[in-house]
Tab-separated table of C-alpha atoms and ligand atoms in Angstrom:
chain	number	residue	atom	x	y	z
K	132	MET	CA	3.325	-6.163	17.940
K	133	ASN	CA	4.396	-2.533	18.936
K	134	ILE	CA	7.067	-1.137	16.546
K	135	PRO	CA	8.899	1.927	16.180
K	136	PRO	CA	8.048	4.579	13.690
K	137	THR	CA	9.406	4.349	10.097
K	138	PRO	CA	11.923	7.193	9.211
K	139	PHE	CA	10.846	10.514	7.860
K	140	GLU	CA	13.225	12.246	5.743
K	141	PHE	CA	13.613	15.401	3.664
K	142	LEU	CA	14.591	14.913	-0.058
K	143	ARG	CA	17.211	17.881	-0.274
K	144	ASN	CA	18.289	17.446	-3.878
K	145	ILE	CA	15.009	16.578	-5.577
K	146	SER	CA	13.411	19.557	-3.191
K	147	ASN	CA	16.212	22.144	-4.400
K	148	LEU	CA	15.550	21.090	-8.051
K	149	LEU	CA	11.629	21.202	-7.834
K	150	SER	CA	11.161	24.449	-5.731
K	151	THR	CA	9.118	22.350	-3.331
K	152	ASN	CA	9.775	20.900	0.194
K	153	ILE	CA	9.603	17.369	-0.406
K	154	TYR	CA	9.347	14.844	2.511
K	155	ILE	CA	9.301	11.071	2.491
K	156	LYS	CA	7.676	8.656	4.994
K	157	ARG	CA	9.671	5.532	4.567
K	158	ASP	CA	7.120	2.777	5.140
K	159	ASP	CA	9.116	0.732	2.760
K	160	LEU	CA	11.374	0.597	5.895
K	161	PHE	CA	8.650	-0.896	8.020
K	162	PRO	CA	10.755	-3.220	10.328
K	163	LEU	CA	8.835	-6.271	9.811
K	164	VAL	CA	8.296	-9.043	7.018
K	165	GLY	CA	10.244	-7.137	4.292
K	166	GLY	CA	8.432	-3.932	4.927
K	167	GLY	CA	6.005	-1.632	2.966
K	168	ASN	CA	2.269	-0.744	3.496
K	169	LYS	CA	1.447	-4.576	3.546
K	170	ALA	CA	3.380	-5.135	6.534
K	171	ARG	CA	1.982	-2.043	8.197
K	172	LYS	CA	-1.505	-3.372	7.579
K	173	LEU	CA	-1.143	-6.971	8.367
K	174	ASN	CA	0.540	-6.048	11.927
K	175	TYR	CA	-2.676	-4.593	12.783
K	176	ILE	CA	-4.655	-7.248	11.148
K	177	LEU	CA	-2.905	-10.011	13.097
K	178	ASN	CA	-2.779	-8.018	16.455
K	179	GLN	CA	-6.473	-7.810	16.234
K	180	ASN	CA	-7.049	-11.484	15.590
K	181	ILE	CA	-4.146	-12.887	17.880
K	182	GLN	CA	-6.571	-13.592	20.620
K	183	LYS	CA	-9.038	-15.688	18.608
K	184	LYS	CA	-6.803	-18.533	18.601
K	185	HIS	CA	-6.188	-18.812	14.807
K	186	ASN	CA	-3.535	-21.108	13.516
K	187	ALA	CA	-3.688	-20.823	9.843
K	188	ILE	CA	-4.350	-18.027	7.074
K	189	VAL	CA	-5.937	-18.108	3.797
K	190	THR	CA	-5.346	-15.284	1.638
K	191	ALA	CA	-4.760	-14.274	-2.168
K	192	GLY	CA	-2.770	-12.086	-4.486
K	193	SER	CA	-0.886	-11.805	-7.597
K	194	ASN	CA	2.401	-13.514	-8.617
K	195	GLN	CA	4.351	-10.592	-7.242
K	196	SER	CA	2.128	-9.529	-4.693
K	197	ASN	CA	3.727	-7.592	-1.902
K	198	HIS	CA	0.662	-8.522	0.362
K	199	LEU	CA	1.544	-12.522	-0.079
K	200	ARG	CA	5.225	-11.927	0.740
K	201	SER	CA	4.376	-10.098	4.076
K	202	THR	CA	1.774	-12.676	4.978
K	203	ALA	CA	3.998	-15.661	4.347
K	204	LEU	CA	6.700	-14.205	6.337
K	205	PHE	CA	4.279	-13.391	9.128
K	206	ALA	CA	2.840	-16.814	8.991
K	207	SER	CA	6.165	-18.417	9.510
K	208	LYS	CA	6.934	-16.140	12.377
K	209	LEU	CA	3.771	-17.039	14.170
K	210	GLY	CA	3.965	-20.787	13.146
K	211	TRP	CA	0.765	-20.933	11.290
K	212	LYS	CA	-0.093	-22.524	8.039
K	213	LEU	CA	-0.866	-20.408	5.036
K	214	ILE	CA	-2.536	-21.116	1.628
K	215	CYS	CA	-1.985	-18.588	-1.062
K	216	ILE	CA	-4.413	-18.265	-3.865
K	217	ILE	CA	-2.628	-16.829	-6.574
K	218	HIS	CA	-4.393	-15.325	-9.435
K	219	ASP	CA	-1.711	-15.870	-12.118
K	220	ASN	CA	-0.300	-18.638	-13.934
K	221	GLU	CA	2.539	-20.597	-12.249
K	222	LYS	CA	5.747	-19.265	-13.723
K	223	ASP	CA	8.587	-21.692	-14.033
K	224	LYS	CA	10.955	-19.037	-12.621
K	225	TYR	CA	10.215	-18.375	-8.893
K	226	GLU	CA	11.504	-14.664	-8.394
K	227	GLY	CA	10.857	-11.690	-6.409
K	228	ASN	CA	8.193	-12.052	-4.007
K	229	LEU	CA	6.874	-15.210	-5.099
K	230	LYS	CA	10.156	-16.806	-4.296
K	231	ILE	CA	10.023	-15.612	-0.809
K	232	VAL	CA	6.583	-16.911	-0.430
K	233	LYS	CA	7.699	-20.296	-1.988
K	234	LEU	CA	10.725	-20.264	0.642
K	235	THR	CA	8.281	-20.122	3.539
K	236	GLY	CA	6.656	-23.380	2.732
K	237	ALA	CA	3.191	-21.838	2.263
K	238	GLU	CA	0.860	-23.905	-0.080
K	239	LEU	CA	0.413	-22.028	-3.451
K	240	ARG	CA	-2.747	-22.784	-5.358
K	241	PHE	CA	-2.736	-21.140	-8.750
K	242	VAL	CA	-6.061	-20.014	-10.317
K	243	GLN	CA	-7.805	-17.485	-12.807
K	244	MET	CA	-8.895	-14.084	-11.564
K	245	HIS	CA	-12.641	-15.029	-11.449
K	246	GLU	CA	-11.901	-18.245	-9.343
K	247	VAL	CA	-10.540	-16.404	-6.361
K	248	LYS	CA	-13.367	-16.007	-4.214
K	249	GLU	CA	-14.264	-19.829	-4.660
K	250	ALA	CA	-10.766	-21.001	-4.195
K	251	MET	CA	-10.309	-19.106	-0.733
K	252	ALA	CA	-13.721	-20.594	0.371
K	253	GLN	CA	-12.417	-24.034	-0.825
K	254	ALA	CA	-9.067	-23.525	0.964
K	255	MET	CA	-10.970	-22.289	4.351
K	256	ASN	CA	-13.018	-25.613	4.038
K	257	ASP	CA	-9.879	-27.784	3.564
K	258	LEU	CA	-8.099	-26.322	6.385
K	259	ILE	CA	-11.263	-26.508	8.705
K	260	LYS	CA	-11.740	-30.184	7.756
K	261	GLU	CA	-7.918	-30.822	8.836
K	262	GLY	CA	-8.713	-29.157	12.197
K	263	TYR	CA	-7.239	-25.853	11.769
K	264	ASN	CA	-8.780	-22.564	12.933
K	265	PRO	CA	-8.077	-20.149	9.833
K	266	LEU	CA	-8.196	-16.333	9.358
K	267	TYR	CA	-9.340	-15.107	5.987
K	268	ILE	CA	-7.577	-12.277	5.008
K	269	TRP	CA	-8.803	-10.420	1.773
K	270	GLY	CA	-6.120	-9.916	-1.163
K	271	GLY	CA	-4.066	-6.819	-0.265
K	272	GLY	CA	-5.024	-7.039	3.276
K	273	HIS	CA	-8.224	-4.764	2.566
K	274	CYS	CA	-10.239	-4.452	5.684
K	275	LEU	CA	-11.158	-2.486	8.420
K	276	ASN	CA	-8.113	-3.048	10.329
K	277	GLY	CA	-5.788	-2.185	7.304
K	278	SER	CA	-7.292	1.214	6.963
K	279	LEU	CA	-6.987	1.626	10.842
K	280	ALA	CA	-3.238	1.089	10.472
K	281	TYR	CA	-2.832	3.831	8.236
K	282	TYR	CA	-5.449	6.055	10.217
K	283	ASP	CA	-2.969	5.671	13.157
K	284	ALA	CA	0.017	6.152	10.944
K	285	VAL	CA	-0.984	9.716	10.217
K	286	LEU	CA	-0.568	10.446	13.788
K	287	GLU	CA	2.863	8.885	13.670
K	288	LEU	CA	3.577	11.157	10.797
K	289	LYS	CA	2.553	14.175	12.482
K	290	SER	CA	4.394	13.703	15.524
K	291	GLN	CA	7.586	13.254	13.216
K	292	MET	CA	6.813	16.367	11.268
K	293	LYS	CA	6.494	18.507	14.613
K	294	SER	CA	6.017	22.043	13.393
K	295	ILE	CA	5.929	21.570	9.637
K	296	LYS	CA	2.526	21.741	8.231
K	297	PRO	CA	2.096	19.162	5.144
K	298	ASP	CA	0.136	20.860	2.289
K	299	TYR	CA	-0.033	17.600	0.355
K	300	ILE	CA	0.227	13.890	0.848
K	301	PHE	CA	0.771	11.683	-2.248
K	302	VAL	CA	0.357	7.888	-1.931
K	303	ALA	CA	0.028	4.948	-4.477
K	304	SER	CA	-3.446	3.745	-4.159
K	305	GLY	CA	-4.457	0.157	-5.253
K	306	THR	CA	-7.240	-1.643	-3.019
K	307	GLY	CA	-7.563	1.911	-1.377
K	308	THR	CA	-7.215	0.561	2.075
K	309	THR	CA	-4.139	2.792	2.718
K	310	GLN	CA	-5.710	5.896	1.125
K	311	ALA	CA	-8.911	5.551	3.085
K	312	GLY	CA	-6.896	5.353	6.573
K	313	ILE	CA	-4.840	8.460	5.299
K	314	GLU	CA	-7.627	10.371	4.432
K	315	MET	CA	-9.400	9.571	7.732
K	316	GLY	CA	-6.398	10.359	9.610
K	317	VAL	CA	-5.580	13.762	7.832
K	318	SER	CA	-9.275	14.914	8.064
K	319	ASN	CA	-8.787	14.336	12.151
K	320	TYR	CA	-5.390	15.275	12.762
K	321	LEU	CA	-3.975	17.304	9.609
K	322	GLN	CA	-6.779	19.685	8.705
K	323	ASP	CA	-5.217	21.495	5.886
K	324	CYS	CA	-3.292	18.770	4.127
K	325	LYS	CA	-4.970	17.351	0.777
K	326	VAL	CA	-4.469	13.625	-0.065
K	327	ILE	CA	-3.738	12.768	-3.578
K	328	GLY	CA	-4.293	9.004	-4.330
K	329	ILE	CA	-2.582	7.853	-7.497
K	330	SER	CA	-4.497	4.902	-8.953
K	331	ILE	CA	-2.192	1.957	-10.051
K	332	SER	CA	-4.846	-0.384	-11.000
K	333	ARG	CA	-8.483	0.631	-10.914
K	334	GLU	CA	-10.438	3.089	-13.016
K	335	LYS	CA	-12.139	6.293	-11.256
K	336	LYS	CA	-15.685	5.433	-10.320
K	337	ARG	CA	-15.095	2.095	-8.896
K	338	GLY	CA	-12.073	3.030	-7.320
K	339	LYS	CA	-13.308	6.147	-5.635
K	340	GLU	CA	-16.347	3.950	-4.352
K	341	ILE	CA	-14.236	1.274	-2.678
K	342	ILE	CA	-12.162	3.973	-1.046
K	343	MET	CA	-15.192	5.850	0.360
K	344	GLU	CA	-16.719	2.295	1.585
K	345	SER	CA	-13.531	1.868	3.588
K	346	MET	CA	-13.766	5.293	4.957
K	347	LYS	CA	-17.174	4.895	5.992
K	348	GLU	CA	-16.503	1.673	7.736
K	349	LEU	CA	-13.508	3.289	9.432
K	350	SER	CA	-15.549	6.468	10.759
K	351	ASN	CA	-18.233	4.007	12.062
K	352	TYR	CA	-15.630	2.142	13.978
K	353	LEU	CA	-14.175	5.446	15.043
K	354	GLY	CA	-17.345	6.990	15.943
K	355	ARG	CA	-16.384	10.043	13.773
K	356	GLN	CA	-18.855	10.251	11.300
K	357	ASP	CA	-18.382	14.272	11.550
K	358	LYS	CA	-14.867	13.850	10.386
K	359	MET	CA	-15.716	12.023	6.979
K	360	PRO	CA	-14.503	13.959	4.066
K	361	GLU	CA	-16.888	14.517	1.257
K	362	GLU	CA	-14.708	14.434	-1.730
K	363	ILE	CA	-11.420	12.664	-2.342
K	364	VAL	CA	-8.890	12.682	-5.038
K	365	PHE	CA	-8.283	9.300	-6.807
K	366	ASP	CA	-6.173	10.237	-9.973
K	367	THR	CA	-6.243	7.765	-12.677
K	368	ASN	CA	-3.930	9.590	-15.241
K	369	TRP	CA	-0.694	7.947	-14.295
K	370	LEU	CA	-1.686	4.132	-14.749
K	371	GLY	CA	-0.616	3.738	-18.383
K	372	SER	CA	-2.359	0.879	-19.818
K	373	GLY	CA	-2.925	-0.673	-16.614
K	374	TYR	CA	-1.672	-2.722	-13.253
K	375	GLU	CA	2.185	-3.408	-13.989
K	376	LYS	CA	2.140	-1.554	-17.018
K	377	THR	CA	5.014	0.871	-17.429
K	378	TYR	CA	5.505	3.818	-20.024
K	379	PRO	CA	8.703	5.721	-20.921
K	380	GLU	CA	8.119	8.649	-18.785
K	381	LEU	CA	7.569	6.776	-15.845
K	382	LEU	CA	10.678	4.894	-16.314
K	383	ALA	CA	12.571	8.057	-16.934
K	384	THR	CA	11.219	9.344	-13.621
K	385	ILE	CA	12.493	6.192	-11.748
K	386	ARG	CA	15.858	6.524	-13.187
K	387	TRP	CA	15.895	10.147	-12.391
K	388	ALA	CA	14.878	9.712	-8.692
K	389	ALA	CA	17.531	6.850	-8.212
K	390	LYS	CA	20.326	9.252	-9.712
K	391	THR	CA	19.401	12.499	-8.095
K	392	GLU	CA	18.847	11.479	-4.442
K	393	GLY	CA	19.192	7.450	-4.158
K	394	LEU	CA	15.594	7.192	-3.998
K	395	LEU	CA	14.369	3.625	-5.133
K	396	LEU	CA	10.891	3.549	-6.814
K	397	ASP	CA	9.293	0.761	-8.342
K	398	PRO	CA	7.223	0.563	-11.650
K	399	THR	CA	3.975	-0.995	-10.319
K	400	TYR	CA	3.331	1.409	-7.523
K	401	THR	CA	5.555	3.945	-6.125
K	402	GLY	CA	6.805	4.981	-9.469
K	403	LYS	CA	3.508	5.839	-10.704
K	404	ALA	CA	2.692	7.922	-7.644
K	405	PHE	CA	6.192	9.755	-7.483
K	406	HIS	CA	5.983	10.536	-11.341
K	407	ALA	CA	2.364	12.155	-10.928
K	408	LEU	CA	3.921	14.022	-7.940
K	409	ILE	CA	6.600	15.505	-10.133
K	410	LYS	CA	4.138	16.269	-12.891
K	411	TYR	CA	1.849	18.141	-10.262
K	412	ILE	CA	4.754	20.222	-9.540
K	413	LYS	CA	5.977	21.077	-12.978
K	414	GLU	CA	2.412	21.679	-14.361
K	415	ARG	CA	1.891	24.062	-11.293
K	416	GLU	CA	-1.039	22.143	-9.871
K	417	ILE	CA	0.860	22.487	-6.532
K	418	GLU	CA	2.157	26.104	-5.352
K	419	PRO	CA	5.795	26.381	-5.386
K	420	ASN	CA	7.232	26.120	-1.652
K	421	SER	CA	4.532	23.870	-0.757
K	422	ASN	CA	5.424	21.175	1.796
K	423	VAL	CA	4.637	17.719	0.243
K	424	VAL	CA	4.809	14.385	1.918
K	425	PHE	CA	5.508	11.307	-0.337
K	426	TRP	CA	4.218	8.254	1.255
K	427	HIS	CA	6.586	5.502	0.354
K	428	THR	CA	4.672	2.099	0.293
K	429	GLY	CA	7.597	-0.212	-0.473
K	430	GLY	CA	7.692	-2.281	-3.730
K	431	LEU	CA	11.566	-2.899	-4.007
K	432	LEU	CA	11.069	-6.439	-5.056
K	433	ASN	CA	8.512	-5.111	-7.709
K	434	LEU	CA	11.639	-3.061	-9.166
K	435	ILE	CA	13.940	-5.849	-9.124
K	436	VAL	CA	11.932	-8.333	-11.181
K	437	SER	CA	10.513	-5.610	-13.787
K	438	ASN	CA	12.165	-6.613	-17.127
K	439	ASP	CA	11.293	-2.791	-18.358
K	440	ILE	CA	13.964	-1.089	-16.310
Q	80	PLP	C1	-0.209	-2.871	-2.278
Q	80	PLP	C2	0.564	-1.630	-2.497
Q	80	PLP	C3	0.144	-0.221	-2.567
Q	80	PLP	C4	-1.312	0.079	-2.615
Q	80	PLP	O1	-1.978	-0.056	-1.398
Q	80	PLP	P1	-3.501	-0.240	-1.233
Q	80	PLP	O2	-3.569	0.048	0.355
Q	80	PLP	O3	-4.019	-1.700	-1.770
Q	80	PLP	O4	-4.322	0.743	-1.888
Q	80	PLP	C5	1.006	0.550	-2.800
Q	80	PLP	N1	2.155	0.550	-3.047
Q	80	PLP	C6	2.832	-0.904	-2.708
Q	80	PLP	C7	4.216	-0.912	-2.817
Q	80	PLP	C8	1.649	-1.778	-2.624
Q	80	PLP	O5	2.462	-3.273	-2.342
């Protein structure tokens, strides 16, 4: 589906207070299946596969996975059967993303983290036996088309920025698909801009390797090996004690952003990336008056279900 660009806005109050020009790319408002980067990725993944006559999907994620929610809503729209492999214990309370997944009637199978691959293979087999033609989508929508969606999104951003030249783009980085696409897009379309990926779950070495792999795959596909950046930034200093774990300074930033500019951030993803951005500015790792784009990847439901804030 071809969809209009997501809004691009200037954060006036926050920019004034920090003497930096901070813009926001509102992928939280991506107009399909609840928005966010997972919706943008899935739109590409499904568009690329639509002619292959699939009628079912197998995918995986955690309890509060934005990817599962987007996939569940998309599957309903298409009238496809969906099996979700959930690597979390079943909670008695269905809330947030999981509530939405359940509402769509998707089949839920709860497993342990180390059982995911096998459970996905089993679900594929089960569907094939029942006569379906299932599409296998990795957790988080981690694949070439996911990165391609963000490669193209950089061009969308560029056209919205007109004469403004971005110096930095900040983005929350999990599976790295989004960052890989943005890195490749920036090296093609926005040469003097630096991408700062803020890790929300992975440690540095592995996280970086996976992003580099996704970038290689994308550059091969695009035939642009010449444009492959040699070095990327994957900053793991803002994780706290791990995925979904919060810390007081992070929560203070989330409160501050809401109060100062009505900017809603979640404690799992965008809060950590935005908190890092503020720290970079305060610690002068970014020159005053720079043009910074904060790529808002969604996550509102992660804020709503959080017991920490
Ligand atoms: C999944 C997710 C991310 C991370 O995206 P990746 O492509 O997996 O790196 C960032 N923000 C939100 C809100 C997400 O749901």
